[in-house]
Tab-separated table of C-alpha atoms and ligand atoms in Angstrom:
chain	number	residue	atom	x	y	z
J	1	MET	CA	8.102	-14.330	35.726
J	2	ALA	CA	5.063	-15.239	37.734
J	3	ASP	CA	3.912	-18.788	38.098
J	4	ASN	CA	1.823	-19.401	35.018
J	5	SER	CA	0.592	-22.821	35.919
J	6	SER	CA	-1.975	-21.671	38.498
J	7	VAL	CA	-4.003	-19.401	36.221
J	8	GLU	CA	-5.375	-20.514	32.939
J	9	ILE	CA	-4.764	-18.145	30.097
J	10	VAL	CA	-7.491	-18.425	27.527
J	11	GLU	CA	-8.153	-16.862	24.162
J	12	GLY	CA	-9.240	-13.264	24.537
J	13	CYS	CA	-7.121	-12.586	27.644
J	14	ARG	CA	-5.115	-9.397	27.561
J	15	LEU	CA	-1.829	-8.724	29.287
J	16	PRO	CA	1.531	-7.063	28.682
J	17	VAL	CA	3.870	-9.259	26.618
J	18	LEU	CA	7.583	-8.863	26.107
J	19	ARG	CA	8.137	-7.796	22.517
J	20	LYS	CA	11.689	-8.307	21.356
J	21	ASN	CA	12.666	-5.501	19.148
J	22	GLN	CA	15.691	-5.753	16.920
J	23	GLU	CA	16.125	-2.048	16.382
J	24	HIS	CA	15.067	-0.633	19.741
J	25	GLU	CA	14.863	-1.772	23.318
J	26	ASP	CA	12.538	-4.544	24.312
J	27	GLU	CA	9.112	-3.366	25.428
J	28	TRP	CA	5.999	-4.675	27.142
J	29	PRO	CA	2.972	-3.611	25.101
J	30	LEU	CA	-0.514	-4.831	25.887
J	31	ALA	CA	-1.383	-7.877	23.814
J	32	GLU	CA	-4.345	-10.140	23.221
J	33	ILE	CA	-4.047	-13.914	23.339
J	34	LEU	CA	-5.478	-15.267	20.097
J	35	SER	CA	-4.591	-18.905	20.551
J	36	VAL	CA	-2.872	-21.345	22.882
J	37	LYS	CA	-1.126	-24.575	21.915
J	38	GLU	CA	1.124	-27.110	23.530
J	39	VAL	CA	4.319	-28.265	21.847
J	40	SER	CA	6.387	-30.958	23.611
J	41	SER	CA	4.469	-30.248	26.826
J	42	ARG	CA	5.357	-26.548	26.632
J	43	LYS	CA	2.621	-23.968	26.231
J	44	LEU	CA	2.858	-21.434	23.442
J	45	PHE	CA	0.648	-18.361	23.100
J	46	TYR	CA	-0.223	-16.608	19.854
J	47	VAL	CA	-0.341	-12.901	20.665
J	48	HIS	CA	-1.520	-9.788	18.889
J	49	TYR	CA	0.055	-6.571	20.204
J	50	ILE	CA	-2.976	-4.306	20.488
J	51	ASP	CA	-1.554	-1.094	19.078
J	52	PHE	CA	0.726	-2.705	16.521
J	53	ASN	CA	0.316	-3.957	13.023
J	54	LYS	CA	-0.855	-7.534	12.788
J	55	ARG	CA	2.260	-8.502	10.912
J	56	LEU	CA	4.086	-8.466	14.271
J	57	ASP	CA	1.786	-11.114	15.796
J	58	GLU	CA	3.734	-14.127	16.990
J	59	TRP	CA	3.938	-17.269	19.131
J	60	VAL	CA	5.575	-16.601	22.483
J	61	THR	CA	6.535	-18.701	25.482
J	62	ALA	CA	4.985	-18.206	28.926
J	63	ASP	CA	8.028	-16.428	30.335
J	64	ARG	CA	7.219	-13.454	28.090
J	65	LEU	CA	3.788	-12.875	29.660
J	66	ASP	CA	3.336	-10.381	32.502
J	67	MET	CA	0.825	-12.340	34.570
J	68	LYS	CA	0.485	-9.618	37.204
J	69	LYS	CA	-1.554	-7.526	34.801
J	70	LEU	CA	-3.662	-10.275	33.282
J	71	GLN	CA	-7.153	-9.187	32.173
J	72	PHE	CA	-9.717	-11.864	31.463
J	73	PRO	CA	-11.976	-11.458	28.463
J	74	LYS	CA	-15.139	-9.543	29.258
J	75	LYS	CA	-18.431	-11.286	28.828
J	76	GLU	CA	-20.220	-10.176	25.708
J	77	ALA	CA	-16.766	-9.802	24.237
J	78	LYS	CA	-18.211	-9.485	20.791
J	79	THR	CA	-17.731	-5.963	19.632
J	80	PRO	CA	-20.767	-4.775	17.764
J	81	THR	CA	-20.054	-3.927	14.195
J	82	LYS	CA	-20.595	-0.445	12.904
J	83	ASN	CA	-23.636	-1.188	10.857
J	84	GLY	CA	-25.098	-3.542	13.400
J	85	LEU	CA	-24.663	-6.582	11.231
J	86	PRO	CA	-22.551	-8.942	13.277
J	87	GLY	CA	-20.530	-11.401	11.302
J	88	SER	CA	-20.505	-9.375	8.141
J	89	ARG	CA	-17.158	-8.845	6.548
J	90	PRO	CA	-15.759	-5.379	7.249
J	91	SER	CA	-16.023	-3.979	3.793
J	92	SER	CA	-14.275	-0.736	4.595
J	93	PRO	CA	-12.414	-0.918	7.870
J	94	GLU	CA	-11.672	2.451	9.322
J	95	ARG	CA	-8.278	3.670	8.477
J	96	GLU	CA	-6.490	6.787	7.485
J	97	VAL	CA	-8.375	8.605	4.821
J	98	VAL	CA	-6.541	9.300	1.620
J	99	THR	CA	-9.375	10.848	-0.271
J	100	THR	CA	-12.960	10.387	0.540
J	101	ALA	CA	-15.992	9.712	-1.461
J	102	PRO	CA	-18.925	12.024	-0.937
J	103	SER	CA	-20.549	11.259	2.386
J	104	ARG	CA	-23.635	13.313	2.704
J	105	GLY	CA	-24.178	15.556	5.651
J	106	LYS	CA	-21.459	14.207	7.941
J	107	THR	CA	-19.485	16.477	10.177
J	108	LEU	CA	-15.774	16.215	9.730
J	109	PRO	CA	-13.973	14.132	12.287
J	110	THR	CA	-10.637	15.246	13.606
J	111	PRO	CA	-7.748	15.131	12.968
J	112	VAL	CA	-8.265	15.604	9.275
J	113	GLN	CA	-10.451	14.300	6.586
J	114	VAL	CA	-10.642	15.675	3.124
J	115	ASP	CA	-14.141	15.981	1.887
J	116	PHE	CA	-14.581	17.713	-1.394
J	117	PHE	CA	-18.283	17.850	-1.509
J	118	ASN	CA	-19.749	18.500	1.897
J	119	SER	CA	-19.570	20.057	5.309
J	120	LYS	CA	-20.335	23.651	4.416
J	121	ASN	CA	-20.430	24.644	8.052
J	122	ASP	CA	-16.954	23.665	9.015
J	123	GLU	CA	-14.880	26.788	9.318
J	124	ARG	CA	-11.747	24.966	8.308
J	125	LEU	CA	-13.286	24.466	4.911
J	126	LEU	CA	-12.195	26.757	2.182
J	127	TRP	CA	-14.256	26.973	-0.923
J	128	VAL	CA	-12.319	26.985	-4.106
J	129	THR	CA	-12.964	26.111	-7.673
J	130	THR	CA	-12.726	22.739	-9.378
J	131	ASP	CA	-10.729	24.526	-12.001
J	132	PHE	CA	-8.286	25.507	-9.296
J	133	VAL	CA	-5.849	27.749	-11.162
J	134	ILE	CA	-2.397	27.879	-9.709
J	135	VAL	CA	-0.265	30.842	-10.629
J	136	CYS	CA	3.403	30.952	-9.878
J	137	GLN	CA	3.981	34.096	-7.960
J	138	ARG	CA	7.316	35.769	-7.542
J	139	PHE	CA	9.020	33.077	-9.482
J	140	VAL	CA	12.718	33.803	-9.411
J	141	GLY	CA	15.642	31.857	-10.793
J	142	SER	CA	15.969	28.174	-11.496
J	143	PHE	CA	14.956	25.602	-8.983
J	144	HIS	CA	18.347	24.028	-8.924
J	145	GLY	CA	19.838	27.347	-7.890
J	146	LYS	CA	19.675	27.983	-4.175
J	147	SER	CA	17.675	30.126	-1.778
J	148	VAL	CA	14.818	31.139	-3.979
J	149	ASN	CA	11.611	31.703	-2.144
J	150	ARG	CA	9.119	30.179	-4.474
J	151	GLN	CA	5.492	30.813	-4.140
J	152	VAL	CA	2.727	29.541	-6.253
J	153	ALA	CA	-0.651	31.152	-6.051
J	154	ALA	CA	-3.940	29.540	-6.726
J	155	LYS	CA	-6.650	31.767	-8.129
J	156	VAL	CA	-10.181	31.312	-7.020
J	157	HIS	CA	-12.858	31.408	-9.661
J	158	GLU	CA	-16.030	29.987	-8.270
J	159	SER	CA	-17.021	27.996	-5.275
J	160	ASN	CA	-17.754	24.401	-5.859
J	161	VAL	CA	-15.061	22.372	-4.180
J	162	GLY	CA	-14.317	22.331	-0.492
J	163	ILE	CA	-10.895	21.846	0.957
J	164	VAL	CA	-9.918	21.254	4.528
J	165	HIS	CA	-6.560	22.517	5.563
J	166	ASN	CA	-4.477	19.606	6.544
J	167	GLN	CA	-2.132	21.001	9.117
J	168	ASP	CA	-1.738	18.342	11.699
J	169	SER	CA	-0.821	15.404	9.598
J	170	GLN	CA	2.868	16.040	9.234
J	171	ASP	CA	4.992	13.094	10.174
J	172	SER	CA	8.306	14.704	9.400
J	173	SER	CA	9.723	18.008	8.315
J	174	ASP	CA	9.236	17.427	4.615
J	175	GLY	CA	5.819	15.979	5.193
J	176	ILE	CA	6.880	12.545	4.000
J	177	PRO	CA	7.044	10.038	6.815
J	178	THR	CA	10.309	8.171	6.845
J	179	ALA	CA	9.175	4.970	8.455
J	180	PRO	CA	6.010	2.925	8.300
J	181	ARG	CA	3.607	3.452	11.124
J	182	MET	CA	3.356	0.356	13.210
J	183	THR	CA	-0.002	1.410	14.586
J	184	GLY	CA	-3.232	2.595	13.177
J	185	SER	CA	-4.451	1.773	9.768
J	186	LEU	CA	-4.451	-1.995	9.968
J	187	VAL	CA	-5.470	-2.475	13.556
J	188	SER	CA	-9.124	-1.727	13.071
J	189	ASP	CA	-11.692	-3.849	14.805
J	190	ARG	CA	-11.566	-7.284	13.290
J	191	SER	CA	-12.864	-9.199	16.281
J	192	HIS	CA	-15.686	-10.663	14.261
J	193	ASP	CA	-13.247	-12.127	11.770
J	194	ASP	CA	-12.761	-15.824	11.866
J	195	ILE	CA	-10.115	-16.552	14.484
J	196	ILE	CA	-8.319	-18.760	11.962
J	197	THR	CA	-7.810	-15.983	9.453
J	198	ARG	CA	-6.445	-13.703	12.160
J	199	MET	CA	-3.416	-15.965	12.570
J	200	LYS	CA	-0.442	-16.496	10.313
J	201	ASN	CA	-0.670	-20.054	9.115
J	202	ILE	CA	2.485	-20.487	7.043
J	203	GLU	CA	5.792	-20.547	8.847
J	204	CYS	CA	8.136	-19.991	5.943
J	205	ILE	CA	8.093	-19.935	2.137
J	206	GLU	CA	11.047	-20.797	-0.029
J	207	LEU	CA	10.865	-18.906	-3.307
J	208	GLY	CA	13.930	-19.269	-5.507
J	209	ARG	CA	16.884	-18.102	-3.479
J	210	HIS	CA	14.708	-16.338	-0.891
J	211	ARG	CA	13.095	-17.505	2.303
J	212	LEU	CA	10.044	-15.430	3.159
J	213	LYS	CA	8.372	-15.172	6.552
J	214	PRO	CA	4.654	-14.500	5.946
J	215	TRP	CA	2.990	-11.631	7.792
J	216	TYR	CA	-0.647	-12.670	7.492
J	217	PHE	CA	-2.969	-15.578	6.912
J	218	SER	CA	-3.201	-17.017	3.419
J	219	PRO	CA	-5.643	-19.748	2.387
J	220	TYR	CA	-3.163	-22.365	1.231
J	221	PRO	CA	-4.523	-25.905	1.658
J	222	GLN	CA	-4.657	-26.736	5.327
J	223	GLU	CA	-2.476	-29.827	5.101
J	224	LEU	CA	0.402	-27.563	4.036
J	225	THR	CA	0.145	-25.219	7.004
J	226	SER	CA	1.908	-27.535	9.438
J	227	LEU	CA	5.052	-27.700	7.299
J	228	PRO	CA	8.153	-25.867	8.477
J	229	ILE	CA	8.750	-24.702	4.895
J	230	LEU	CA	6.428	-24.420	1.941
J	231	TYR	CA	8.274	-24.608	-1.375
J	232	LEU	CA	7.213	-22.522	-4.350
J	233	CYS	CA	8.388	-22.771	-7.934
J	234	GLU	CA	9.609	-19.222	-8.379
J	235	PHE	CA	8.468	-19.089	-12.016
J	236	CYS	CA	4.991	-20.682	-12.093
J	237	LEU	CA	4.403	-20.110	-8.308
J	238	LYS	CA	3.070	-23.655	-7.855
J	239	TYR	CA	3.300	-24.690	-4.190
J	240	LEU	CA	4.901	-27.974	-3.135
J	241	LYS	CA	5.197	-29.702	0.186
J	242	SER	CA	8.863	-30.667	0.085
J	243	LEU	CA	12.182	-29.872	-1.532
J	244	LYS	CA	12.041	-33.247	-3.258
J	245	CYS	CA	8.678	-32.410	-4.822
J	246	LEU	CA	10.018	-29.036	-5.908
J	247	GLN	CA	13.065	-30.618	-7.527
J	248	ARG	CA	10.847	-33.074	-9.368
J	249	HIS	CA	8.619	-30.195	-10.472
J	250	LEU	CA	11.580	-28.177	-11.729
J	251	THR	CA	12.597	-30.989	-14.087
J	252	LYS	CA	9.188	-30.635	-15.762
J	253	CYS	CA	8.502	-26.906	-15.461
J	254	ASN	CA	9.950	-25.037	-18.383
J	255	LEU	CA	8.947	-21.531	-17.324
J	256	ARG	CA	11.792	-19.140	-16.602
J	257	HIS	CA	9.569	-16.063	-16.499
J	258	PRO	CA	5.949	-15.338	-15.608
J	259	PRO	CA	3.423	-16.372	-18.261
J	260	GLY	CA	1.825	-13.703	-20.429
J	261	ASN	CA	3.417	-10.980	-22.511
J	262	GLU	CA	6.534	-9.091	-21.618
J	263	ILE	CA	5.377	-5.501	-22.182
J	264	TYR	CA	8.356	-3.665	-20.717
J	265	ARG	CA	12.075	-4.251	-20.487
J	266	LYS	CA	14.839	-1.899	-19.485
J	267	GLY	CA	18.134	-3.214	-18.176
J	268	THR	CA	17.288	-6.168	-15.972
J	269	ILE	CA	13.775	-4.979	-15.116
J	270	SER	CA	10.814	-6.429	-17.019
J	271	PHE	CA	7.049	-6.332	-16.659
J	272	PHE	CA	4.753	-9.154	-17.750
J	273	GLU	CA	1.040	-8.703	-18.356
J	274	ILE	CA	-0.978	-11.726	-17.283
J	275	ASP	CA	-4.660	-12.205	-18.021
J	276	GLY	CA	-6.426	-13.654	-14.978
J	277	ARG	CA	-8.722	-15.621	-17.246
J	278	LYS	CA	-6.103	-17.086	-19.575
J	279	ASN	CA	-3.578	-17.894	-16.843
J	280	LYS	CA	-5.862	-18.777	-14.011
J	281	SER	CA	-3.652	-21.097	-11.989
J	282	TYR	CA	-0.704	-18.703	-12.123
J	283	SER	CA	-2.954	-15.818	-11.081
J	284	GLN	CA	-4.440	-17.787	-8.194
J	285	ASN	CA	-0.996	-18.878	-7.011
J	286	LEU	CA	0.151	-15.263	-7.187
J	287	CYS	CA	-2.834	-14.192	-5.058
J	288	LEU	CA	-2.050	-16.890	-2.477
J	289	LEU	CA	1.541	-15.720	-2.213
J	290	ALA	CA	0.509	-12.064	-2.080
J	291	LYS	CA	-2.069	-12.683	0.648
J	292	CYS	CA	0.813	-13.699	2.972
J	293	PHE	CA	1.850	-10.031	2.926
J	294	LEU	CA	-1.456	-8.217	2.421
J	295	ASP	CA	-3.895	-8.136	5.300
J	296	HIS	CA	-6.808	-6.208	4.020
J	297	LYS	CA	-7.653	-7.225	0.500
J	298	THR	CA	-10.063	-9.923	-0.477
J	299	LEU	CA	-8.413	-12.785	-2.232
J	300	TYR	CA	-9.859	-13.149	-5.659
J	301	TYR	CA	-10.333	-16.787	-6.547
J	302	ASP	CA	-12.200	-15.424	-9.485
J	303	THR	CA	-9.232	-13.905	-11.233
J	304	ASP	CA	-11.023	-13.512	-14.591
J	305	PRO	CA	-11.842	-9.783	-14.234
J	306	PHE	CA	-8.219	-8.881	-13.480
J	307	LEU	CA	-4.941	-8.299	-15.214
J	308	PHE	CA	-1.755	-8.913	-13.286
J	309	TYR	CA	1.402	-6.920	-13.923
J	310	VAL	CA	4.398	-8.796	-12.573
J	311	MET	CA	7.735	-7.030	-12.261
J	312	THR	CA	10.831	-9.208	-12.568
J	313	GLU	CA	14.574	-8.851	-12.314
J	314	TYR	CA	16.617	-10.845	-14.795
J	315	ASP	CA	19.779	-12.875	-14.277
J	316	SER	CA	21.268	-15.885	-16.041
J	317	LYS	CA	18.816	-18.190	-14.223
J	318	GLY	CA	15.697	-16.382	-15.373
J	319	PHE	CA	13.226	-13.587	-14.644
J	320	HIS	CA	12.741	-13.472	-10.861
J	321	ILE	CA	9.539	-12.017	-9.417
J	322	VAL	CA	10.076	-8.814	-7.430
J	323	GLY	CA	6.495	-7.610	-7.018
J	324	TYR	CA	3.234	-7.118	-8.828
J	325	PHE	CA	-0.002	-5.226	-8.990
J	326	SER	CA	-3.416	-6.333	-10.155
J	327	LYS	CA	-5.867	-4.217	-12.062
J	328	GLU	CA	-9.486	-4.643	-13.006
J	329	LYS	CA	-9.998	-4.993	-16.740
J	330	GLU	CA	-12.865	-2.548	-16.428
J	331	SER	CA	-13.149	-0.198	-13.484
J	332	THR	CA	-16.152	2.033	-13.034
J	333	GLU	CA	-14.354	3.953	-10.317
J	334	ASP	CA	-11.132	4.873	-12.086
J	335	TYR	CA	-9.112	2.333	-10.165
J	336	ASN	CA	-5.820	1.630	-11.879
J	337	VAL	CA	-4.514	-0.693	-9.153
J	338	ALA	CA	-6.382	-3.272	-7.065
J	339	CYS	CA	-3.639	-4.983	-5.024
J	340	ILE	CA	0.005	-3.997	-5.056
J	341	LEU	CA	2.947	-5.693	-3.387
J	342	THR	CA	6.712	-5.675	-3.386
J	343	LEU	CA	7.966	-8.977	-1.972
J	344	PRO	CA	9.792	-8.458	1.352
J	345	PRO	CA	13.347	-9.232	0.122
J	346	TYR	CA	12.988	-6.344	-2.344
J	347	GLN	CA	11.302	-3.807	-0.065
J	348	ARG	CA	12.804	-0.416	0.786
J	349	ARG	CA	14.850	-0.390	-2.400
J	350	GLY	CA	12.644	1.705	-4.670
J	351	TYR	CA	10.766	-1.159	-6.342
J	352	GLY	CA	7.416	-0.224	-4.801
J	353	LYS	CA	7.584	3.218	-6.324
J	354	LEU	CA	8.605	1.654	-9.628
J	355	LEU	CA	5.439	-0.475	-9.566
J	356	ILE	CA	3.354	2.615	-8.834
J	357	GLU	CA	5.084	4.600	-11.572
J	358	PHE	CA	4.392	1.777	-14.020
J	359	SER	CA	0.703	1.729	-13.095
J	360	TYR	CA	0.441	5.427	-13.958
J	361	GLU	CA	2.365	4.931	-17.213
J	362	LEU	CA	-0.303	2.410	-18.233
J	363	SER	CA	-3.008	4.964	-17.360
J	364	LYS	CA	-1.210	7.577	-19.479
J	365	VAL	CA	-1.270	5.237	-22.480
J	366	GLU	CA	-4.963	4.625	-21.809
J	367	GLY	CA	-5.503	8.383	-21.666
J	368	LYS	CA	-7.117	8.132	-18.233
J	369	THR	CA	-6.453	9.247	-14.720
J	370	GLY	CA	-6.409	6.562	-12.083
J	371	THR	CA	-6.255	5.911	-8.371
J	372	PRO	CA	-5.454	2.853	-6.274
J	373	GLU	CA	-8.336	0.948	-4.756
J	374	LYS	CA	-8.911	1.804	-1.107
J	375	PRO	CA	-8.085	1.019	1.569
J	376	LEU	CA	-4.347	1.109	1.148
J	377	SER	CA	-2.158	-0.758	3.600
J	378	ASP	CA	0.120	1.323	5.818
J	379	LEU	CA	3.108	0.505	3.621
J	380	GLY	CA	1.092	1.102	0.470
J	381	LEU	CA	-0.044	4.493	1.681
J	382	LEU	CA	3.551	5.498	2.434
J	383	SER	CA	4.686	4.545	-1.056
J	384	TYR	CA	1.781	6.335	-2.739
J	385	ARG	CA	2.186	9.474	-0.617
J	386	SER	CA	5.825	9.584	-1.497
J	387	TYR	CA	5.202	8.888	-5.198
J	388	TRP	CA	2.461	11.532	-5.460
J	389	SER	CA	4.545	14.098	-3.588
J	390	GLN	CA	7.601	13.581	-5.773
J	391	THR	CA	5.571	13.535	-8.975
J	392	ILE	CA	3.711	16.751	-8.179
J	393	LEU	CA	6.745	18.591	-6.809
J	394	GLU	CA	8.682	17.598	-9.928
J	395	ILE	CA	6.052	19.360	-12.034
J	396	LEU	CA	5.733	22.457	-9.845
J	397	MET	CA	9.488	22.906	-9.787
J	398	ASP	CA	9.825	22.520	-13.522
J	399	LEU	CA	7.397	25.360	-14.235
J	400	LYS	CA	9.236	27.998	-16.237
J	401	PRO	CA	8.281	31.656	-16.427
J	402	ASP	CA	6.295	32.158	-19.591
J	403	ASN	CA	7.530	35.267	-21.467
J	404	GLY	CA	8.332	36.884	-18.187
J	405	GLU	CA	4.786	36.173	-17.070
J	406	ARG	CA	4.018	34.049	-14.064
J	407	PRO	CA	3.514	30.482	-15.243
J	408	GLN	CA	0.157	28.946	-14.549
J	409	ILE	CA	-0.952	25.431	-14.001
J	410	THR	CA	-4.272	24.012	-12.902
J	411	ILE	CA	-5.034	20.973	-10.791
J	412	ASN	CA	-6.626	19.494	-13.886
J	413	GLU	CA	-3.424	19.962	-15.842
J	414	ILE	CA	-1.325	18.330	-13.128
J	415	SER	CA	-3.780	15.476	-13.165
J	416	GLU	CA	-3.668	15.145	-16.955
J	417	ILE	CA	0.129	15.222	-17.115
J	418	THR	CA	0.594	12.651	-14.380
J	419	SER	CA	-2.597	10.564	-14.707
J	420	VAL	CA	-2.920	10.979	-10.932
J	421	LYS	CA	-6.589	11.459	-10.111
J	422	LYS	CA	-7.481	15.023	-9.169
J	423	GLU	CA	-8.522	14.143	-5.625
J	424	ASP	CA	-5.110	12.593	-5.005
J	425	VAL	CA	-3.376	15.710	-6.369
J	426	ILE	CA	-5.346	17.934	-4.003
J	427	SER	CA	-4.890	15.666	-1.000
J	428	THR	CA	-1.146	15.546	-1.654
J	429	LEU	CA	-0.873	19.342	-1.812
J	430	GLN	CA	-2.695	19.454	1.488
J	431	TYR	CA	-0.685	16.647	2.983
J	432	LEU	CA	2.511	18.503	2.154
J	433	ASN	CA	0.907	21.523	3.787
J	434	LEU	CA	1.735	23.693	0.794
J	435	ILE	CA	-1.544	25.548	0.566
J	436	ASN	CA	-1.799	28.895	2.343
J	437	TYR	CA	-4.304	31.673	1.980
J	438	TYR	CA	-2.669	34.994	1.275
J	439	LYS	CA	-4.240	38.290	0.195
J	440	GLY	CA	-7.255	36.702	-1.400
J	441	GLN	CA	-5.370	33.973	-3.167
J	442	TYR	CA	-4.314	30.446	-2.471
J	443	ILE	CA	-0.562	30.328	-2.346
J	444	LEU	CA	1.504	27.212	-2.576
J	445	THR	CA	4.709	27.946	-0.752
J	446	LEU	CA	7.541	25.630	-1.571
J	447	SER	CA	9.837	26.114	1.384
J	448	GLU	CA	13.540	25.461	1.069
J	449	GLU	CA	13.035	22.497	3.322
J	450	ILE	CA	10.525	20.983	0.903
J	451	VAL	CA	12.700	21.748	-2.115
J	452	ASP	CA	15.858	20.364	-0.507
J	453	GLY	CA	14.038	17.312	0.786
J	454	HIS	CA	12.632	16.697	-2.665
J	455	GLU	CA	15.978	17.073	-4.410
J	456	ARG	CA	17.649	14.716	-1.965
J	457	ALA	CA	14.889	12.163	-2.457
J	458	MET	CA	15.110	12.413	-6.244
J	459	GLN	CA	18.865	11.858	-6.188
J	460	LYS	CA	18.243	8.593	-4.394
J	461	ARG	CA	15.561	7.527	-6.833
J	462	HIS	CA	17.670	5.627	-9.340
J	463	LEU	CA	15.022	3.256	-10.563
J	464	ARG	CA	12.646	4.931	-12.996
J	465	ILE	CA	10.264	3.700	-15.651
J	466	ASP	CA	11.321	4.662	-19.153
J	467	PRO	CA	8.120	5.138	-21.179
J	468	LYS	CA	10.042	4.415	-24.393
J	469	CYS	CA	10.528	0.820	-23.222
J	470	LEU	CA	6.817	0.220	-22.697
J	471	HIS	CA	5.072	-1.722	-25.451
J	472	PHE	CA	1.467	-1.707	-24.432
J	473	THR	CA	-1.793	-1.400	-26.305
J	474	PRO	CA	-4.831	-1.051	-24.094
J	475	LYS	CA	-7.720	-3.338	-24.897
J	476	ASP	CA	-11.326	-2.310	-24.735
J	477	TRP	CA	-12.610	-5.028	-22.440
J	478	SER	CA	-16.196	-3.840	-22.629
J	479	LYS	CA	-16.317	-4.879	-26.291
J	480	ARG	CA	-14.962	-8.336	-25.584
J	481	GLY	CA	-17.076	-11.338	-24.865
J	482	LYS	CA	-17.083	-12.511	-21.306
J	483	TRP	CA	-16.198	-16.037	-22.392
X	1	LIG	ZN1	7.026	-24.187	-12.067
């Protein structure tokens, strides 16, 4: 590489950096220098690859920098914030829209945004009813039999909901992307964030038999951030600075499962419900651990308004944490999940979908529909998309002809059966590109590709929540004192 000693690389410089890629060939994407340090008289550079998720940020040596294309930071480097309030926290960074809240009078941006309430002038908008009746048309044979061309028609009653056809959002043939996007949703402008919180600060976490490499900043006490390994008690999640301290702690710590009530058990999988007020230190330690893998959610030091549902896997040593989600005790916006995370050693094995399924089982017991708090992370969005798609397709495919008549189902009914909020049902139908307009009716065409893709996916989905194993009584938090 070029001689690096003659030019000083400072924070904010941009240049191509060699990114070593385990699965593909090495590449040289443009990166920004976030920090420079010297270790044993060798310079190290903390880089953020511009079009990649922040979790790939890393320290690199000078030989990985392409000095020929070095760009110095522009003066006035501060990017103005959207609302003109520099320094304010980005409350809703721009990212892929799942469903949108009403946003009065805006024109729809491309590629696709679903807006149920506005934009009357956009010709891509179709006006259909809130009581969107879907009729199965030409329903032939069972869905497990082959080569049946299934069509479902949606009848239009009156015009009070707008839908935008979502035709250019397909990531793969069955509409369900197979791999997380490494660009996009989490690379929004964060230049006004504190430089400290843009950098990973914990090298490694030992949690039971796992070693975890954090993806993002987490506000553990600063004196612990220089350690090569931070040790956590895998049951109470207390953090300790050395193995010796952990061993001493383990002689005193009697927990072999998360605190709180075990409200679900099937096989080796259990769920514990933890009250953020009653088990504050556990809840805070859980948030600290989770923040290592969640970029975009505020860390709640005030855990009182939340419940935490921790999923564990049991063996002879105890109940080991696999993942969790948090949930507001009272949500005015129908949120049934605040933060959700599967710990990295357990990812891509169906546990994320199990967490999501559990969150909707709780909503069913509560007799409510729910939706996850936005924004979702890229990985979170993938899991939800996949869960919603499978859940809705499962219902559409199970529709049986009713006395020889075409079976009918409404969006509201799908929503009631699944507890998936209506907006998420509609956005999923659009995302799967099932909705077509045909002879005055809205037709959902379930192509063989969709059906086959769905059946293959369901065969692989071994882990399911069994509602019979859930022992959960919802509490009415509004009637409880805030003490
Ligand atoms: Zn402990």
